[in-house]
Amino acid sequence: MEILKFGGTSIRDANLIKKVTNIVNNKKNKIIAFSAISGVTNLLSVFVQQIQDKNYVKSEKIIRLIEEIHIDIINNLISSTNFKIIAFSKVNSAIKFLNKSINIKLSDKIEKEILAQGELLSAMIIYLYFLEQNIDVAYIPALKFMKTNKDGEPDYKHIRSCLNKEIEKHQDCNMFITNGFICNNHNNITDNLGRGSSDYTATIIGSVLKAKKIEIWTDIDGLRNNDPTCIHNTNPISHLSYNEASELAYFGAKILHPLSIIPVLKTNIPVILKNTFNPMFPGTYISEFTKASGIKGISAKDQITTIKVRSAKMVQAYGVLRKIFNVFEKHQTSVDMVTTSEISVSMTIDNTRHLLKIESELSNIGDVSIERNQSIVCLVGNFEKNKTAIVSKIFNAIEPIPINLISFGASNINISFTVNIKDKIKVLKLLNDRILKNEPCLTLN
Ligand code: ASP
Ligand code: MG
């Protein structure tokens, strides 16, 4: 079995959906997960916001826009009246539901049902088109098998058994369509796996079915070796290990959902990032082992806050780190980077929702100083050999830009440091020109 996932930009219009059809037709035995059509989940989430703000005119405008996007695709994609009627009726029911939700008090359940409409419609429209093309295909709704437990994590046992049941209903069929992103939560209420999580859907399915490979089809030639939003001459990375890909995804590379490597971590299932607009290009191959050593990619994450706790009482004391991290656990705030000295501990967070409470509780442990507007720059690669040479190369390259925190040594695949957000682009450029340019063996030009 192969799992394929197509992102919203890959199915943005009828012609692209036809292109996707050619890509999937060349494969045997596959499950294809679709994201919502490009921009639709954003519109739905703005729609929720507008209802909450009682902005009814804007809400109705968004509904019309969502309706137009889907009707336009159906008109250009599906030719037979019968299939068109079914497709239009699916859009109508979704639109009716959205109209109805303007006038009721939004619960978490309805909010999630609203956000689910994009994936429910895209997968259904493409399924109907495949049927019209006489492709042997079955629709297996994600809400019949995708489920999270009370910690919000995939309930693998449930997913495996329900997904297999769904597949068994369609003996002899070797192509299945499903929805990315959406799931049921532990209360059996519609939910989702988080924004941009259709990649995660694909890897969860791949891991429970022990798939041969998972292909994530998007609109770029693979994971870039630097942030393409700031740097022009970036290159796609040919090979990465699971851990390297996770680090790059977590620290800012937008092409892959940061959680999506977790389900395949203890498997040998390759995850391949492919470009729908350039299908012959090999893309980025992510697997358990990494071939080359050296720096493979750089990513950066903005809106980072650094918290420093300093106290002379820390000298030779034990239990201080536990006390500090208890505060973050209590306020459900995850810490990305940590560095310590004998009298101080520095940490970074990206979620500042509970910062005031965290600051006040940490001040019982020591003097707290907070610095906002930081960026984490993260260099990923295989640093097992020549560690010292790599570190000195990096810091020589960016001198004299001031660095606040450095984290290195926790793993052989990541060197991270923080800089002021205003210096970030300069740092990425310097690293690109002075280091990445000289590591061409790692990329496919
Ligand atoms: N449609 C969802 C989103 O925009 C999921 C995805 O595209 O991966 O967040
Ligand atoms: Mg995505």
Coordinates of N, CA and C in Angstrom, one line a residue, residues 101-211:
S101 N -25.2 28.1 10.9 CA -24.3 28.3 12.1 C -24.1 29.8 12.4
I102 N -24.5 30.7 11.4 CA -24.4 32.1 11.7 C -25.3 32.5 12.9
N103 N -26.4 31.9 13.0 CA -27.5 32.3 13.9 C -27.5 31.5 15.2
I104 N -26.5 30.6 15.4 CA -26.6 29.9 16.7 C -25.3 30.2 17.5
K105 N -25.4 29.9 18.8 CA -24.2 30.1 19.6 C -23.2 29.1 19.3
L106 N -22.0 29.5 19.0 CA -20.9 28.6 18.5 C -20.4 27.8 19.7
S107 N -20.5 26.5 19.6 CA -19.8 25.6 20.6 C -18.5 25.1 19.9
D108 N -17.7 24.5 20.7 CA -16.4 24.0 20.2 C -16.7 23.0 19.1
K109 N -17.8 22.2 19.4 CA -18.2 21.1 18.4 C -18.6 21.7 17.0
I110 N -19.4 22.8 17.1 CA -19.8 23.4 15.8 C -18.6 24.1 15.1
E111 N -17.8 24.7 15.9 CA -16.6 25.3 15.3 C -15.7 24.3 14.5
K112 N -15.5 23.2 15.2 CA -14.7 22.1 14.5 C -15.5 21.6 13.3
E113 N -16.8 21.5 13.4 CA -17.5 21.0 12.2 C -17.4 22.0 11.1
I114 N -17.4 23.2 11.4 CA -17.2 24.3 10.3 C -15.9 24.1 9.7
L115 N -14.8 24.0 10.5 CA -13.5 23.8 9.9 C -13.3 22.6 9.1
A116 N -14.2 21.5 9.4 CA -14.1 20.3 8.6 C -14.6 20.3 7.2
Q117 N -15.4 21.4 6.9 CA -16.2 21.4 5.7 C -15.2 21.4 4.4
G118 N -14.1 22.0 4.6 CA -13.1 22.1 3.4 C -12.7 20.7 3.0
E119 N -12.3 19.9 3.9 CA -11.8 18.5 3.6 C -12.9 17.6 3.2
L120 N -14.1 17.8 3.8 CA -15.3 17.0 3.4 C -15.6 17.2 2.0
L121 N -15.6 18.5 1.6 CA -16.0 18.8 0.2 C -14.9 18.4 -0.8
S122 N -13.7 18.8 -0.6 CA -12.6 18.5 -1.6 C -12.6 17.0 -1.9
A123 N -12.5 16.2 -0.8 CA -12.4 14.7 -1.1 C -13.6 14.2 -1.8
M124 N -14.8 14.7 -1.5 CA -16.0 14.2 -2.1 C -16.0 14.6 -3.6
I125 N -15.7 15.9 -3.9 CA -15.7 16.3 -5.3 C -14.7 15.5 -6.2
I126 N -13.5 15.3 -5.6 CA -12.5 14.5 -6.4 C -13.0 13.1 -6.5
Y127 N -13.6 12.5 -5.5 CA -14.1 11.2 -5.5 C -15.1 11.0 -6.7
L128 N -16.0 12.0 -6.7 CA -17.1 12.0 -7.8 C -16.4 12.1 -9.2
Y129 N -15.4 12.9 -9.3 CA -14.7 13.1 -10.6 C -14.1 11.7 -11.0
F130 N -13.4 11.1 -10.0 CA -12.8 9.8 -10.3 C -13.8 8.8 -10.8
L131 N -15.0 8.8 -10.1 CA -16.0 7.8 -10.5 C -16.5 8.1 -11.9
E132 N -16.6 9.4 -12.2 CA -17.0 9.8 -13.6 C -16.0 9.3 -14.6
Q133 N -14.7 9.3 -14.2 CA -13.7 8.8 -15.1 C -13.5 7.3 -15.1
N134 N -14.5 6.6 -14.5 CA -14.4 5.2 -14.4 C -13.2 4.6 -13.7
I135 N -12.7 5.4 -12.8 CA -11.6 4.9 -12.0 C -12.2 4.1 -10.9
D136 N -11.6 2.9 -10.6 CA -12.1 2.1 -9.5 C -11.6 2.6 -8.2
V137 N -12.5 3.3 -7.5 CA -12.1 4.1 -6.3 C -13.2 3.9 -5.2
A138 N -12.8 4.0 -4.0 CA -13.8 4.0 -2.9 C -13.5 5.2 -2.0
Y139 N -14.5 5.7 -1.4 CA -14.3 6.9 -0.5 C -14.4 6.3 1.0
I140 N -13.4 6.5 1.7 CA -13.4 6.1 3.1 C -13.3 7.3 4.0
P141 N -14.4 7.8 4.5 CA -14.4 9.1 5.3 C -13.5 9.0 6.5
A142 N -12.7 10.0 6.7 CA -11.7 10.0 7.8 C -12.5 9.9 9.1
L143 N -13.7 10.5 9.2 CA -14.4 10.5 10.4 C -14.9 9.1 10.8
K144 N -14.7 8.1 9.9 CA -15.0 6.7 10.3 C -13.9 6.0 10.9
F145 N -12.7 6.6 10.9 CA -11.5 5.8 11.5 C -10.5 6.7 12.2
M146 N -10.4 8.0 11.8 CA -9.3 8.8 12.4 C -9.8 9.4 13.7
K147 N -9.0 9.1 14.8 CA -9.5 9.4 16.1 C -8.3 9.8 17.0
T148 N -8.6 10.8 17.9 CA -7.6 11.1 18.9 C -8.0 10.7 20.3
N149 N -7.0 10.5 21.2 CA -7.3 10.1 22.5 C -7.5 11.4 23.4
K150 N -7.6 11.2 24.7 CA -7.9 12.3 25.6 C -6.7 13.3 25.7
D151 N -5.5 12.9 25.3 CA -4.4 13.8 25.2 C -4.3 14.5 23.8
G152 N -5.2 14.2 23.0 CA -5.2 14.8 21.6 C -4.3 14.1 20.7
E153 N -3.8 12.9 21.1 CA -2.8 12.2 20.2 C -3.6 11.1 19.4
P154 N -3.0 10.7 18.3 CA -3.7 9.6 17.5 C -4.0 8.4 18.3
D155 N -5.2 7.8 18.3 CA -5.5 6.6 19.0 C -5.3 5.5 17.9
Y156 N -4.0 5.0 17.9 CA -3.5 4.2 16.8 C -4.3 2.8 16.8
K157 N -4.7 2.3 18.0 CA -5.4 1.0 18.0 C -6.7 1.1 17.3
H158 N -7.4 2.2 17.7 CA -8.7 2.4 17.1 C -8.6 2.7 15.6
I159 N -7.6 3.5 15.2 CA -7.5 3.9 13.8 C -7.2 2.6 13.0
R160 N -6.2 1.8 13.5 CA -5.9 0.6 12.7 C -7.1 -0.3 12.5
S161 N -7.8 -0.5 13.6 CA -8.9 -1.5 13.4 C -10.0 -0.9 12.5
C162 N -10.4 0.4 12.8 CA -11.5 0.9 12.0 C -11.1 1.2 10.5
L163 N -9.9 1.5 10.3 CA -9.4 1.8 8.9 C -9.4 0.4 8.1
N164 N -8.9 -0.6 8.8 CA -9.0 -1.9 8.1 C -10.4 -2.4 7.8
K165 N -11.3 -2.1 8.8 CA -12.7 -2.5 8.5 C -13.2 -1.7 7.3
E166 N -12.9 -0.4 7.2 CA -13.4 0.4 6.0 C -12.8 -0.2 4.7
I167 N -11.5 -0.5 4.8 CA -10.9 -1.0 3.5 C -11.5 -2.4 3.1
E168 N -11.8 -3.2 4.2 CA -12.4 -4.5 3.9 C -13.8 -4.4 3.2
K169 N -14.5 -3.4 3.5 CA -15.8 -3.2 2.9 C -15.7 -3.1 1.4
H170 N -14.5 -2.8 0.8 CA -14.4 -2.6 -0.6 C -13.4 -3.6 -1.2
Q171 N -13.7 -4.9 -1.1 CA -12.8 -5.9 -1.6 C -12.6 -5.6 -3.1
D172 N -11.5 -6.0 -3.6 CA -11.1 -5.8 -5.0 C -10.7 -4.4 -5.4
C173 N -11.0 -3.4 -4.5 CA -10.7 -2.0 -4.8 C -9.3 -1.7 -4.4
N174 N -8.6 -1.0 -5.2 CA -7.2 -0.7 -4.8 C -6.9 0.8 -4.8
M175 N -7.9 1.6 -4.8 CA -7.7 3.0 -4.6 C -8.7 3.6 -3.7
F176 N -8.2 4.3 -2.7 CA -9.2 4.9 -1.7 C -8.9 6.4 -1.5
I177 N -10.0 7.1 -1.4 CA -9.8 8.5 -1.1 C -10.3 8.8 0.3
T178 N -9.6 9.7 1.0 CA -10.0 10.1 2.3 C -9.7 11.6 2.5
N179 N -10.1 12.1 3.7 CA -10.0 13.5 4.0 C -8.7 13.6 4.9
G180 N -7.9 14.6 4.6 CA -6.8 15.0 5.5 C -7.4 15.7 6.7
F181 N -6.6 16.0 7.7 CA -6.9 17.0 8.7 C -7.9 16.6 9.8
I182 N -9.0 16.0 9.3 CA -10.2 15.9 10.3 C -10.1 14.5 11.0
C183 N -10.7 14.5 12.2 CA -10.8 13.3 13.0 C -12.0 13.5 14.0
N184 N -12.2 12.4 14.7 CA -13.1 12.5 15.9 C -12.2 12.6 17.1
N185 N -12.6 13.3 18.2 CA -11.9 13.2 19.4 C -12.3 12.1 20.3
H186 N -11.8 12.0 21.5 CA -12.1 10.9 22.4 C -13.6 10.9 22.8
N187 N -14.3 12.0 22.7 CA -15.8 12.1 22.9 C -16.6 11.8 21.7
N188 N -15.9 11.4 20.6 CA -16.5 11.1 19.3 C -17.2 12.3 18.7
I189 N -16.5 13.5 18.9 CA -17.0 14.7 18.4 C -16.0 15.1 17.3
T190 N -16.5 15.7 16.2 CA -15.6 16.1 15.1 C -14.5 17.0 15.6
D191 N -13.3 16.8 15.2 CA -12.2 17.6 15.6 C -11.2 17.7 14.5
N192 N -10.0 18.2 14.7 CA -9.0 18.1 13.7 C -7.6 17.9 14.3
L193 N -6.6 17.6 13.5 CA -5.3 17.3 14.0 C -4.4 18.6 14.1
G194 N -5.0 19.7 13.8 CA -4.3 21.0 13.9 C -4.1 21.5 12.5
R195 N -3.8 22.8 12.4 CA -3.7 23.5 11.1 C -2.5 22.8 10.3
G196 N -2.7 22.6 9.0 CA -1.7 22.1 8.1 C -1.4 20.6 8.4
S197 N -2.4 19.9 9.0 CA -2.1 18.5 9.5 C -2.4 17.4 8.5
S198 N -2.8 17.7 7.3 CA -3.1 16.6 6.4 C -1.9 15.7 6.1
D199 N -0.7 16.3 6.3 CA 0.6 15.5 6.2 C 0.5 14.4 7.3
Y200 N 0.1 14.9 8.5 CA 0.1 14.0 9.6 C -0.9 12.9 9.4
T201 N -2.1 13.3 8.8 CA -3.1 12.2 8.5 C -2.4 11.1 7.6
A202 N -1.6 11.6 6.6 CA -1.0 10.6 5.7 C 0.0 9.7 6.4
T203 N 0.8 10.3 7.3 CA 1.8 9.4 8.0 C 1.1 8.5 9.1
I204 N 0.1 9.0 9.7 CA -0.7 8.1 10.6 C -1.2 6.9 9.9
I205 N -1.9 7.2 8.7 CA -2.4 6.1 7.9 C -1.3 5.1 7.5
G206 N -0.2 5.7 7.0 CA 0.9 4.9 6.5 C 1.5 4.1 7.6
S207 N 1.6 4.6 8.9 CA 2.2 3.8 9.9 C 1.2 2.7 10.4
V208 N -0.1 2.9 10.4 CA -1.0 1.8 10.9 C -1.1 0.7 9.8
L209 N -0.9 1.1 8.6 CA -1.1 0.1 7.5 C 0.3 -0.5 7.1
K210 N 1.4 0.0 7.7 CA 2.7 -0.4 7.4 C 2.9 -0.2 5.9
A211 N 2.7 1.0 5.4 CA 2.7 1.3 4.0 C 4.1 1.1 3.4

